[in-house]
XYZ file of C-alpha atoms in Angstrom:
684
model
C -13.328 12.043 28.449
C -10.955 14.321 30.320
C -9.856 17.611 28.785
C -6.579 18.429 30.454
C -5.344 20.292 27.361
C -7.636 22.852 25.790
C -5.757 22.753 22.488
C -7.112 19.350 21.483
C -9.250 16.510 22.851
C -7.597 14.027 25.163
C -9.233 10.663 25.684
C -9.300 9.243 29.180
C -6.727 6.554 29.923
C -8.162 3.336 31.322
C -5.477 0.675 31.403
C -6.438 -2.687 29.909
C -3.938 -5.526 30.110
C -3.760 -7.763 27.043
C -1.624 -10.864 27.568
C -0.567 -13.741 25.336
C 2.676 -15.676 24.861
C 3.839 -14.357 28.267
C 3.805 -10.865 26.774
C 1.778 -8.111 28.400
C 0.511 -5.143 26.410
C -1.224 -2.262 28.142
C -3.939 -0.644 26.028
C -5.056 2.648 27.603
C -7.773 3.185 25.008
C -9.355 -0.253 24.737
C -12.539 1.266 26.154
C -13.150 3.181 22.916
C -14.451 -0.083 21.415
C -17.771 0.361 23.231
C -19.911 2.347 20.800
C -22.791 2.230 23.303
C -20.741 4.213 25.832
C -21.768 7.905 25.653
C -18.172 8.889 26.449
C -17.024 7.199 23.240
C -19.440 9.229 21.133
C -18.470 12.324 23.100
C -14.817 11.759 22.258
C -15.462 11.161 18.551
C -17.624 14.280 18.384
C -14.963 16.295 20.210
C -12.365 15.217 17.657
C -14.727 16.167 14.827
C -15.315 19.582 16.392
C -11.589 20.103 16.882
C -10.777 19.220 13.272
C -13.541 21.460 12.003
C -12.293 24.359 14.138
C -8.659 23.891 13.157
C -9.542 23.673 9.451
C -12.037 26.539 9.548
C -9.748 28.677 7.427
C -10.110 26.081 4.649
C -13.915 26.067 4.574
C -14.068 28.257 1.482
C -11.338 26.168 -0.160
C -13.197 22.959 0.697
C -16.405 24.285 -0.831
C -14.544 25.480 -3.921
C -12.857 22.096 -4.277
C -16.160 20.278 -3.855
C -17.865 22.408 -6.497
C -14.826 22.084 -8.752
C -14.798 18.291 -8.474
C -18.569 18.036 -8.806
C -18.446 20.445 -11.751
C -16.277 18.060 -13.774
C -18.876 15.298 -13.515
C -21.423 15.008 -16.294
C -24.612 15.052 -14.276
C -27.046 13.689 -16.859
C -24.864 10.706 -17.670
C -25.506 7.118 -18.718
C -23.520 3.906 -19.030
C -23.002 2.077 -22.314
C -25.885 -0.413 -22.736
C -25.149 -4.121 -22.776
C -27.356 -6.879 -24.164
C -28.543 -9.839 -22.126
C -31.408 -12.265 -22.647
C -33.370 -10.059 -25.036
C -32.908 -6.730 -23.234
C -30.502 -3.825 -23.337
C -29.480 -2.793 -19.815
C -27.945 0.504 -18.722
C -27.637 2.887 -15.785
C -28.266 6.594 -16.029
C -28.085 9.638 -13.778
C -30.174 12.794 -13.786
C -28.867 16.272 -13.106
C -28.698 17.165 -9.431
C -29.475 13.650 -8.231
C -27.095 11.550 -6.144
C -28.146 8.037 -7.098
C -28.451 5.804 -10.128
C -31.523 4.960 -12.170
C -31.410 1.365 -13.452
C -33.078 0.937 -16.836
C -33.600 -1.461 -19.708
C -35.108 -1.601 -23.193
C -36.606 -4.651 -24.819
C -35.144 -5.937 -28.087
C -33.577 -2.773 -29.423
C -32.252 0.530 -28.169
C -35.049 2.450 -29.881
C -37.645 0.700 -27.688
C -39.396 2.402 -24.776
C -37.383 2.737 -21.581
C -38.344 0.639 -18.572
C -37.129 1.996 -15.237
C -36.363 -1.010 -13.079
C -35.324 1.052 -10.072
C -34.803 4.737 -9.331
C -32.562 4.557 -6.283
C -33.081 8.269 -5.562
C -36.649 7.615 -4.422
C -35.760 5.255 -1.573
C -32.443 6.989 -0.773
C -34.332 10.208 0.009
C -35.800 8.477 3.081
C -32.449 7.539 4.656
C -29.166 9.169 5.702
C -27.416 6.253 4.003
C -28.812 4.011 1.283
C -27.064 1.672 -1.112
C -28.297 -1.054 -3.456
C -26.254 -4.022 -4.647
C -26.497 -7.364 -6.401
C -29.244 -6.483 -8.867
C -30.255 -9.534 -10.895
C -33.192 -10.247 -13.188
C -35.022 -13.577 -13.313
C -34.550 -15.756 -16.431
C -38.045 -14.837 -17.699
C -37.151 -11.119 -17.310
C -40.141 -10.461 -15.033
C -38.639 -10.157 -11.547
C -35.781 -8.127 -10.081
C -33.793 -9.162 -7.002
C -31.758 -6.499 -5.230
C -30.018 -5.938 -1.907
C -30.348 -2.759 0.142
C -28.097 -1.456 2.913
C -29.394 1.367 5.117
C -26.576 1.339 7.673
C -23.301 1.133 5.691
C -22.099 -2.111 7.245
C -22.462 -4.124 4.026
C -25.303 -6.142 5.543
C -28.005 -6.270 2.885
C -31.695 -7.069 2.960
C -32.815 -8.908 -0.168
C -35.947 -7.487 -1.794
C -37.845 -8.454 -4.931
C -39.753 -6.393 -7.469
C -42.275 -7.393 -10.128
C -40.993 -5.542 -13.200
C -44.338 -5.850 -14.982
C -46.491 -4.315 -12.233
C -43.894 -2.346 -10.248
C -44.983 -4.135 -7.077
C -42.447 -4.888 -4.331
C -43.040 -8.460 -3.219
C -43.577 -9.383 0.416
C -40.483 -11.602 0.448
C -37.746 -9.930 2.489
C -34.517 -11.655 3.545
C -32.218 -9.974 6.053
C -28.512 -10.361 6.829
C -27.318 -11.232 3.313
C -24.464 -10.285 1.019
C -26.971 -8.607 -1.297
C -26.855 -10.959 -4.281
C -29.229 -13.660 -5.485
C -28.759 -16.474 -8.008
C -31.937 -17.375 -9.895
C -32.892 -20.907 -10.822
C -34.613 -21.443 -14.167
C -38.064 -21.833 -12.558
C -38.070 -18.038 -11.978
C -39.212 -18.465 -8.382
C -36.276 -20.112 -6.599
C -33.239 -18.107 -5.588
C -30.033 -18.971 -3.774
C -28.490 -16.397 -1.464
C -25.630 -16.057 1.004
C -26.081 -15.160 4.677
C -23.522 -13.697 7.092
C -22.633 -14.815 10.603
C -22.187 -12.561 13.636
C -18.687 -11.582 12.449
C -20.162 -10.632 9.034
C -18.438 -13.585 7.381
C -20.495 -14.966 4.444
C -20.852 -18.508 5.766
C -24.130 -20.080 4.602
C -26.031 -20.503 1.344
C -29.816 -20.846 1.486
C -32.552 -21.701 -0.986
C -35.629 -19.486 -0.961
C -38.903 -19.988 -2.789
C -40.720 -16.740 -3.584
C -44.175 -16.499 -2.050
C -43.558 -19.541 0.118
C -43.867 -19.032 3.863
C -41.842 -22.136 4.605
C -38.473 -21.662 6.257
C -35.596 -21.223 3.825
C -33.512 -24.324 3.279
C -29.856 -24.258 4.288
C -27.956 -25.663 1.299
C -24.373 -25.151 2.380
C -22.540 -24.203 5.563
C -18.933 -23.074 5.333
C -17.679 -24.262 8.701
C -14.029 -23.305 8.203
C -13.697 -19.832 9.719
C -10.855 -18.942 7.344
C -13.161 -19.344 4.312
C -16.034 -17.285 2.940
C -18.675 -18.540 0.538
C -21.122 -17.213 -2.039
C -23.685 -18.283 -4.626
C -23.931 -17.095 -8.227
C -25.124 -18.167 -11.664
C -22.636 -19.203 -14.344
C -22.248 -17.042 -17.443
C -23.652 -19.950 -19.445
C -26.785 -19.683 -17.260
C -26.687 -23.485 -17.003
C -25.522 -23.796 -13.403
C -25.955 -22.396 -9.932
C -22.487 -22.172 -8.406
C -21.337 -22.106 -4.798
C -17.825 -20.753 -4.336
C -15.824 -21.169 -1.134
C -12.507 -19.438 -0.807
C -9.736 -18.454 1.554
C -6.554 -16.515 0.864
C -4.789 -19.686 -0.308
C -7.483 -22.167 -1.355
C -10.740 -22.502 -3.312
C -13.564 -24.966 -3.705
C -16.533 -24.872 -6.118
C -19.859 -26.684 -6.275
C -22.408 -26.712 -9.080
C -26.083 -27.513 -9.620
C -28.147 -27.703 -12.803
C -30.192 -24.473 -12.853
C -33.170 -26.501 -14.110
C -33.151 -28.595 -10.946
C -33.028 -26.163 -7.980
C -33.905 -28.843 -5.431
C -31.149 -31.168 -6.580
C -27.813 -31.889 -4.934
C -24.767 -29.732 -5.546
C -21.684 -31.544 -6.833
C -18.124 -30.570 -6.027
C -15.611 -29.768 -8.777
C -12.335 -30.177 -6.879
C -12.163 -30.578 -3.089
C -10.145 -27.933 -1.317
C -6.439 -28.483 -0.854
C -4.333 -25.955 0.981
C -2.367 -23.755 -1.433
C -4.445 -24.942 -4.409
C -6.283 -21.960 -5.862
C -8.668 -22.224 -8.773
C -11.683 -20.583 -10.405
C -14.066 -22.084 -12.935
C -16.049 -21.095 -16.023
C -18.468 -23.316 -17.929
C -18.534 -23.530 -21.706
C -19.940 -26.340 -23.814
C -18.825 -29.745 -22.602
C -16.059 -28.460 -20.335
C -15.186 -26.587 -17.188
C -12.363 -24.106 -17.801
C -10.162 -23.793 -14.740
C -7.750 -20.975 -13.928
C -5.348 -22.396 -11.344
C -1.981 -22.307 -9.631
C -1.830 -26.119 -9.491
C 1.571 -27.807 -9.679
C 3.490 -24.696 -8.616
C 2.035 -22.535 -11.401
C 2.679 -19.359 -9.399
C 1.424 -17.069 -12.173
C -1.500 -19.403 -12.925
C -2.343 -21.490 -15.968
C -5.557 -22.464 -17.767
C -6.875 -26.024 -17.683
C -10.099 -27.722 -18.670
C -12.019 -30.763 -17.491
C -15.063 -32.671 -18.828
C -18.354 -31.774 -17.152
C -18.635 -35.150 -15.449
C -14.937 -35.599 -14.594
C -14.006 -32.474 -12.715
C -11.316 -33.396 -10.216
C -7.685 -32.380 -10.632
C -6.443 -35.635 -12.205
C -8.764 -34.932 -15.162
C -7.486 -31.417 -15.836
C -6.005 -30.864 -19.314
C -3.675 -27.940 -20.002
C -4.885 -25.197 -22.371
C -2.479 -22.350 -21.549
C 0.715 -23.362 -19.720
C 2.290 -21.548 -16.809
C 4.699 -18.770 -17.780
C 7.164 -17.487 -15.160
C 7.072 -13.912 -16.477
C 3.374 -13.621 -17.383
C 0.618 -13.504 -14.778
C -2.671 -14.935 -16.088
C -5.246 -12.760 -14.325
C -8.599 -13.263 -16.001
C -10.411 -14.834 -18.920
C -13.603 -14.393 -20.936
C -15.135 -17.174 -23.002
C -17.055 -16.652 -26.237
C -18.511 -19.147 -28.687
C -15.671 -18.672 -31.169
C -12.972 -17.046 -29.009
C -11.022 -17.370 -25.786
C -9.900 -14.020 -24.355
C -7.317 -13.796 -21.588
C -6.157 -10.870 -19.508
C -2.465 -11.129 -18.715
C 0.101 -8.984 -16.944
C 3.741 -8.794 -18.009
C 6.246 -6.443 -16.396
C 3.332 -4.698 -14.711
C 1.389 -3.920 -17.879
C -1.898 -5.562 -18.837
C -2.188 -7.348 -22.165
C -5.352 -8.788 -23.681
C -4.889 -11.885 -25.826
C -7.530 -13.123 -28.258
C -7.467 -16.663 -29.563
C -9.885 -18.595 -31.756
C -10.835 -21.954 -30.356
C -9.856 -23.592 -33.641
C -6.383 -22.030 -33.418
C -6.700 -20.149 -36.726
C -6.174 -16.704 -35.213
C -4.312 -15.474 -32.143
C -3.200 -11.942 -31.375
C -2.624 -9.389 -28.634
C -4.360 -6.030 -28.513
C -1.941 -3.115 -28.598
C -1.788 -0.237 -26.119
C 0.518 2.676 -26.756
C 1.069 4.526 -23.479
C 3.984 3.908 -21.123
C 1.729 3.305 -18.135
C -1.992 2.515 -18.349
C -4.752 0.216 -17.199
C -6.879 -2.052 -19.380
C -9.270 -4.834 -18.559
C -12.018 -7.089 -19.845
C -15.414 -5.473 -19.351
C -18.994 -6.735 -19.167
C -19.525 -9.485 -21.744
C -22.612 -11.450 -20.654
C -23.292 -13.264 -23.952
C -21.375 -16.166 -25.494
C -22.431 -15.803 -29.112
C -20.629 -12.593 -30.006
C -17.491 -11.585 -31.861
C -17.387 -8.293 -29.953
C -15.233 -7.956 -26.851
C -16.067 -5.089 -24.532
C -13.117 -3.809 -22.529
C -12.070 -0.737 -20.582
C -9.022 1.472 -21.001
C -7.630 4.367 -19.022
C -4.362 6.009 -18.067
C -3.190 8.749 -15.753
C -3.774 11.270 -18.549
C -6.510 9.587 -20.640
C -10.100 9.495 -19.326
C -11.709 6.082 -18.924
C -13.135 4.571 -22.083
C -15.517 1.710 -22.814
C -14.428 0.121 -26.083
C -15.964 -2.574 -28.271
C -13.431 -4.629 -30.206
C -14.371 -6.719 -33.225
C -12.267 -9.809 -32.628
C -12.576 -11.031 -36.229
C -11.720 -7.801 -38.045
C -9.551 -6.356 -35.253
C -11.331 -3.025 -35.176
C -11.933 -0.851 -32.121
C -14.956 1.332 -31.538
C -14.937 3.697 -28.572
C -18.470 3.429 -27.232
C -17.920 6.061 -24.589
C -15.103 8.072 -23.096
C -15.548 9.667 -19.701
C -16.497 13.282 -20.269
C -14.702 15.839 -18.131
C -17.084 18.773 -17.985
C -15.184 21.969 -18.679
C -12.704 20.107 -20.841
C -9.520 18.125 -20.384
C -6.502 18.117 -22.663
C -4.305 15.048 -22.048
C -1.424 16.776 -23.814
C -1.107 19.209 -20.901
C -0.091 16.386 -18.588
C 2.831 13.994 -18.506
C 2.717 10.404 -17.227
C 5.646 8.033 -16.866
C 6.882 5.005 -15.000
C 10.032 5.090 -12.891
C 11.742 2.491 -10.670
C 13.086 2.688 -7.151
C 15.503 0.234 -5.569
C 14.228 -1.362 -2.385
C 16.343 -2.196 0.664
C 16.908 -5.763 -0.579
C 17.842 -4.628 -4.102
C 14.420 -5.284 -5.663
C 13.302 -2.810 -8.337
C 9.944 -1.245 -7.406
C 7.891 0.548 -10.077
C 5.962 3.786 -9.690
C 3.492 5.442 -12.051
C 3.329 9.217 -11.856
C 1.601 12.169 -13.493
C 1.939 15.942 -13.372
C 0.929 19.032 -15.306
C 3.773 19.942 -17.637
C 3.476 23.721 -17.249
C 3.701 23.504 -13.452
C 6.669 21.148 -13.159
C 9.554 22.762 -11.282
C 13.221 21.816 -11.548
C 13.665 22.077 -7.768
C 10.665 19.827 -7.093
C 6.915 19.992 -6.582
C 4.488 19.093 -3.840
C 3.983 15.372 -4.371
C 1.372 12.893 -3.162
C 2.594 9.297 -2.996
C -0.253 6.769 -2.867
C 0.047 3.130 -1.840
C -1.906 0.033 -0.817
C 0.113 -3.186 -1.079
C -2.066 -5.941 0.398
C -4.357 -8.834 -0.559
C -2.823 -9.051 -4.013
C -4.807 -5.967 -5.024
C -3.135 -4.029 -7.808
C -3.664 -0.276 -7.911
C -3.539 0.370 -11.629
C -2.706 3.805 -13.079
C -6.139 4.990 -14.158
C -7.587 8.428 -14.821
C -9.204 10.538 -12.123
C -11.029 13.769 -12.904
C -11.029 14.421 -9.147
C -7.229 14.303 -9.078
C -7.042 17.228 -11.511
C -7.717 19.536 -8.561
C -4.285 18.616 -7.209
C -2.448 18.405 -10.529
C -3.731 21.814 -11.585
C -2.364 23.277 -8.351
C 1.126 21.943 -9.002
C 1.064 18.522 -7.359
C 2.786 15.453 -8.743
C 0.681 12.334 -8.119
C 2.436 8.977 -7.760
C 1.239 5.384 -7.326
C 3.780 3.102 -5.668
C 3.335 -0.443 -7.056
C 4.752 -2.036 -3.928
C 4.949 -5.690 -2.956
C 1.749 -7.073 -1.499
C -0.076 -6.204 -4.727
C 0.247 -8.221 -7.935
C 1.546 -5.550 -10.310
C 4.600 -7.676 -11.165
C 2.876 -11.045 -10.896
C 1.758 -13.394 -8.171
C 5.191 -13.631 -6.552
C 5.040 -9.849 -6.029
C 2.089 -10.550 -3.727
C 3.702 -13.498 -1.978
C 6.736 -11.351 -1.188
C 4.578 -8.742 0.582
C 2.505 -10.729 3.064
C 2.823 -12.902 6.173
C 6.439 -12.926 7.401
C 7.487 -10.809 4.400
C 5.000 -8.004 5.104
C 7.675 -5.458 5.936
C 8.753 -5.496 2.271
C 5.562 -3.512 1.591
C 6.687 -0.758 3.935
C 10.334 -0.643 2.902
C 9.287 -0.599 -0.771
C 7.169 2.491 -0.097
C 10.027 4.165 1.736
C 12.345 3.416 -1.211
C 9.803 5.015 -3.560
C 9.703 8.135 -1.393
C 13.492 8.340 -1.347
C 13.642 7.936 -5.134
C 11.206 10.801 -5.672
C 13.406 13.014 -3.519
C 16.621 11.794 -5.154
C 15.279 12.518 -8.643
C 14.096 15.975 -7.546
C 10.417 15.392 -8.141
C 9.997 16.729 -4.615
C 11.651 17.307 -1.241
C 10.852 16.042 2.268
C 9.205 19.412 2.988
C 6.749 18.855 0.144
C 6.221 15.085 0.105
C 2.903 13.618 1.247
C 1.590 10.077 1.511
C -1.895 8.593 1.379
C -3.464 5.169 1.788
C -6.717 3.658 2.979
C -7.760 0.518 4.866
C -4.739 -1.812 4.529
C -3.125 1.215 2.872
C -3.772 3.004 6.165
C -1.700 0.300 7.852
C 0.992 1.145 5.305
C 0.804 4.805 6.348
C 1.069 3.955 10.034
C 3.975 1.547 9.640
C 5.933 3.862 7.339
C 5.248 6.816 9.612
C 6.760 4.952 12.562
C 9.765 3.842 10.507
C 10.585 7.055 8.598
C 8.548 10.038 9.820
C 11.285 12.361 8.561
C 10.487 11.618 4.904
C 7.035 13.206 4.826
C 5.475 16.575 5.537
C 2.007 15.087 5.883
C -0.043 11.898 5.598
C -3.660 10.938 5.077
C -4.747 7.576 6.486
C -8.297 6.678 5.480
C -10.193 4.004 7.461
C -6.784 2.670 8.559
C -6.130 -0.865 9.814
C -3.638 0.062 12.542
C -4.337 -2.059 15.635
C -3.185 -5.227 13.928
C -2.242 -7.412 16.898
C -5.417 -6.853 18.895
C -7.687 -7.191 15.889
C -6.063 -10.363 14.601
C -6.411 -11.909 18.070
C -10.135 -11.088 18.234
C -12.157 -13.639 16.275
C -15.423 -11.780 16.993
C -14.380 -8.945 14.684
C -15.477 -9.218 11.037
C -12.902 -10.687 8.668
C -10.324 -11.680 11.290
C -10.183 -15.458 10.829
C -10.289 -15.178 7.062
C -7.142 -13.085 7.116
C -4.774 -15.405 8.959
C -3.222 -16.325 5.599
C -2.662 -12.663 4.759
C -1.085 -11.389 7.977
C -0.440 -14.558 9.956
C -2.181 -15.897 13.052
C -0.798 -14.130 16.139
C -1.833 -17.066 18.294
C 1.415 -18.444 16.870
C 4.300 -16.757 18.709
C 6.395 -16.186 15.569
C 3.567 -14.315 13.855
C 2.670 -12.475 17.052
C 6.193 -11.102 17.405
C 6.423 -10.176 13.723
C 3.043 -8.428 13.574
C 3.723 -6.621 16.836
C 7.018 -5.335 15.411
C 5.192 -3.315 12.716
C 1.647 -2.795 14.050
C 1.238 1.014 13.929
C -0.702 1.307 17.200
C 1.801 -0.806 19.110
C 4.797 1.148 17.800
C 3.780 4.749 18.450
C 6.790 6.421 20.048
C 7.711 9.689 21.666
C 9.058 11.479 18.622
C 8.142 13.911 15.843
C 5.532 12.789 13.337
C 4.274 14.347 10.087
C 1.000 16.270 9.947
C -1.821 13.744 9.973
C -5.415 13.510 8.799
C -7.087 10.250 9.791
C -10.613 9.340 8.692
C -13.102 6.648 9.663
C -16.808 5.771 9.691
C -18.759 4.865 12.809
C -20.432 1.911 11.068
C -17.332 0.556 9.345
C -17.553 -3.232 9.070
C -14.111 -3.701 7.516
C -11.916 -1.651 9.848
C -13.742 -0.841 13.079
C -13.885 2.868 13.940
C -12.040 2.314 17.224
C -8.765 1.428 15.501
C -8.125 4.948 14.141
C -9.753 6.484 17.242
C -7.383 4.628 19.585
C -4.437 5.434 17.328
C -5.175 9.161 17.398
C -5.711 9.115 21.171
C -2.325 7.463 21.677
C -0.558 9.743 19.210
C -1.905 12.780 21.060
C -0.019 11.774 24.222
C 3.153 10.519 22.525
C 4.093 12.751 19.624
C 6.548 15.555 20.361
C 5.903 17.807 17.376
C 3.325 20.558 17.020
C 2.121 19.355 13.627
C -1.629 19.024 13.021
C -3.303 15.736 14.000
C -6.934 15.449 12.972
C -9.459 12.635 13.298
C -12.595 12.792 11.182
C -15.341 10.280 11.975
C -18.336 10.149 9.680
C -21.094 9.456 12.193
C -23.458 8.053 9.541
C -21.396 5.771 7.328
C -18.946 2.885 7.142
C -15.907 1.704 5.198
C -16.946 3.083 1.822
C -18.005 6.522 3.026
C -21.122 8.379 1.960
C -23.585 6.889 -0.491
C -24.427 8.858 -3.596
C -22.139 10.043 -6.349
C -21.511 13.608 -5.120
C -21.648 13.678 -1.327
C -18.561 11.479 -0.910
C -16.535 14.190 -2.653
C -16.979 16.463 0.347
C -14.579 14.196 2.217
C -12.214 14.264 -0.770
C -12.367 18.062 -0.737
C -11.493 18.046 2.967
C -8.513 15.742 2.331
C -7.249 17.896 -0.525
C -7.713 21.052 1.574
C -5.610 19.462 4.318
C -2.747 18.932 1.851
C -3.114 22.312 0.196
C -3.122 24.163 3.523
C 0.161 22.483 4.409
C 1.491 23.837 1.113
C 0.114 27.305 1.816
C -2.331 27.053 -1.077
C -5.736 28.278 0.039
C -7.404 28.874 -3.279
C-alpha cells in the first residue's frame, strides 16, 4: 500500500486487464482479492484505523447509542413455546448473555425444563460462533445441530444425546447445517457444499457407522441449489432442487431410509412449484400455466406429475399467493393484495371461509410456526412500524385471537407517539411505487426532517414494514424512516419482481430515485437532510443510485454491498455466481454484459461529487466477498471530487451477517447511526 496522501489510505494501483466481448476493462484494485497478501490486510486495517480516527468525536455517542439500543432489549427473555411430538419447545435468554439457550419440557409446560443446548458455553471459546438447523430425532432422544466458527455459513454437523448430554463422535464438515431424520432415529440426510459454497449434494449418514456416507443426490446444474428436509407430516424425506426460475422435488418414505427417492415433477424452465403433503395428496403451490401470482393445486400421492394436478385455488391477477399452512380441518393461505398481507382460513369441507382482519394502514403479518396438523389454532405474527412484534394464537373455529407475547420494549414504548403511513411515488415510466414511513409526531417539522430511506429490491424479497426497537434511536432524534417498496421485491405481486430483474434491473434504481424525489416534493425532507441505506443487493442499489443521482442525498450507508457486478458474475469460482444468472443475467452473453456494465457501481465510478459514505463488510463474507466494497472504496478515493467523508469498516472476524450474539452486532448499528447523526450535527 502506498500512502501518498496522509489524509486517508490510498491503495496501490496494479493494473489488471479484464477482457471479454472485445471489451477491455482495467481494474487497478483486482489485487485486493488476495486475502493471503499481507498488503491486503494492511490496507483493510488502515481503512479501519482511518474511520476510527475520523469518527473519534462520536465515540461517546456510539457508546450511548449502543447502551440505549441494548437497554430496550429484555435480557431475560423467552420465546412462546410450541408443541411438537410430545414436547414443548422454546428458546430463552439470560441477562447479560449474548446467545440463546434452547429448551424443552415434556408433556406440559409445568414439567421440568430440559436444556438441550446453551450456546453461550461453546460461544465463549470462539470469536465467532453460530448454531443452525437444530432438529430432534423422532424418538426425541437425539439432537442434530450445525455450528459455524468462521462466519462463512459453512457448518459442521454435530449430534447430542439428550438423555445423557453426551456429544456423539459423529462429525460432518462442510454442510448447510441442517439434518433430516429418518424414522429409525439413526439415519440422517444432509446437504454438502461445493468449493463455491453451492449446496450441491445430499448424503445419507448412519450414526455410529464408520462407513463412508452415501451420496444420494448430486445437483449437477450449477444454476441450481439443493437441500434435504422432512415434511411437516413427518412421513417423507424431501430433496428440493431450485433455481431462480425452476424447482424440482423428490420424496422418500421416512420409514425406508435406504429406499429410492421418487420425483414429483421433473424440472421445466420457468415452472416453479413447492409441495406439502397431507393425507392422500401432495398440495402444490405453482406458477404453472402462466399463473404469475401462483395458484394452489393438488395431486394424488402416486400420480404426481403436472398432468395430474387438480386446481384448489385458482390464479388471481391481483392477489399473490405467497404461502400456505395445512391443518387437519383447515387450509390457511397467506396472500398479498395491493402490498398488504391477508391470511385466509378455509375449512376443507367448505363450510367456513374467512379472512383475518388487520386495522393499520401499513403492517406486516405472516403465518408462524405450526408444526402439528391436528389443531384448530393458527399461530401467526403481526407487527407494524409503530406496533411491536406480536405472536398471536388464533382459534380458527371461534375466530378469537389471543396475544401470546408482544415484544417488550424495556423503558416503555407508546405507539400513539408515532405516526405511520403509506405514500406513493411515480416512477420514471409512470408506475406508482409505494413507501411505508414512520416518524415521531412531536418532532415532525413542516420544513422537513432528516430522513433515512431504506431499500433492497432484489430476489423477490419483500421488506415488510415491521417494528424495530433499534430504530427508535433515530425516530426519537427527529428522523423520518422510510421503506421504499421498489421493483425487484414482491410487495405488489410476482410481476413486481419480474419488472425489477435481468434486463429490467434499472427499474429498481429509478424507483428508489422517484421515492427520494417524492419525499423531497412532499416536504418530508430536503436533499441536505436525506440519507439512504441498503445492504448486500441493497448495497448495489446504493451504489447504482449514487452514480445516477448523487445530488439527491447527503449521505449513504452501504452494508456488505454487491458492487463489482460484472467481474463477480463472470467468475464462476465465487459463491453463488452461477445460481444468479437468472437474477442478473449471464454476462457471458454480450447483451447482459453491456446492460450489467451500464449500472455496475464499481464500473461507473466517475470524477464527480458524491454523498458522504459509510461502507461496511466482513472479511469472511461468503455472500459478497470483502474485496468488492474494498475495491469500490479504493477507486472512489481517487475519483471523487468532493471532500465528504468516505469510510470503510471491515469486521476482521465475521462475514455477511456480522457479529454473532444478540448484543454485539448492535455496536455496528450504533456506528452507522452515529455516522448519520454526526452529519446532522447531532452528537448526543
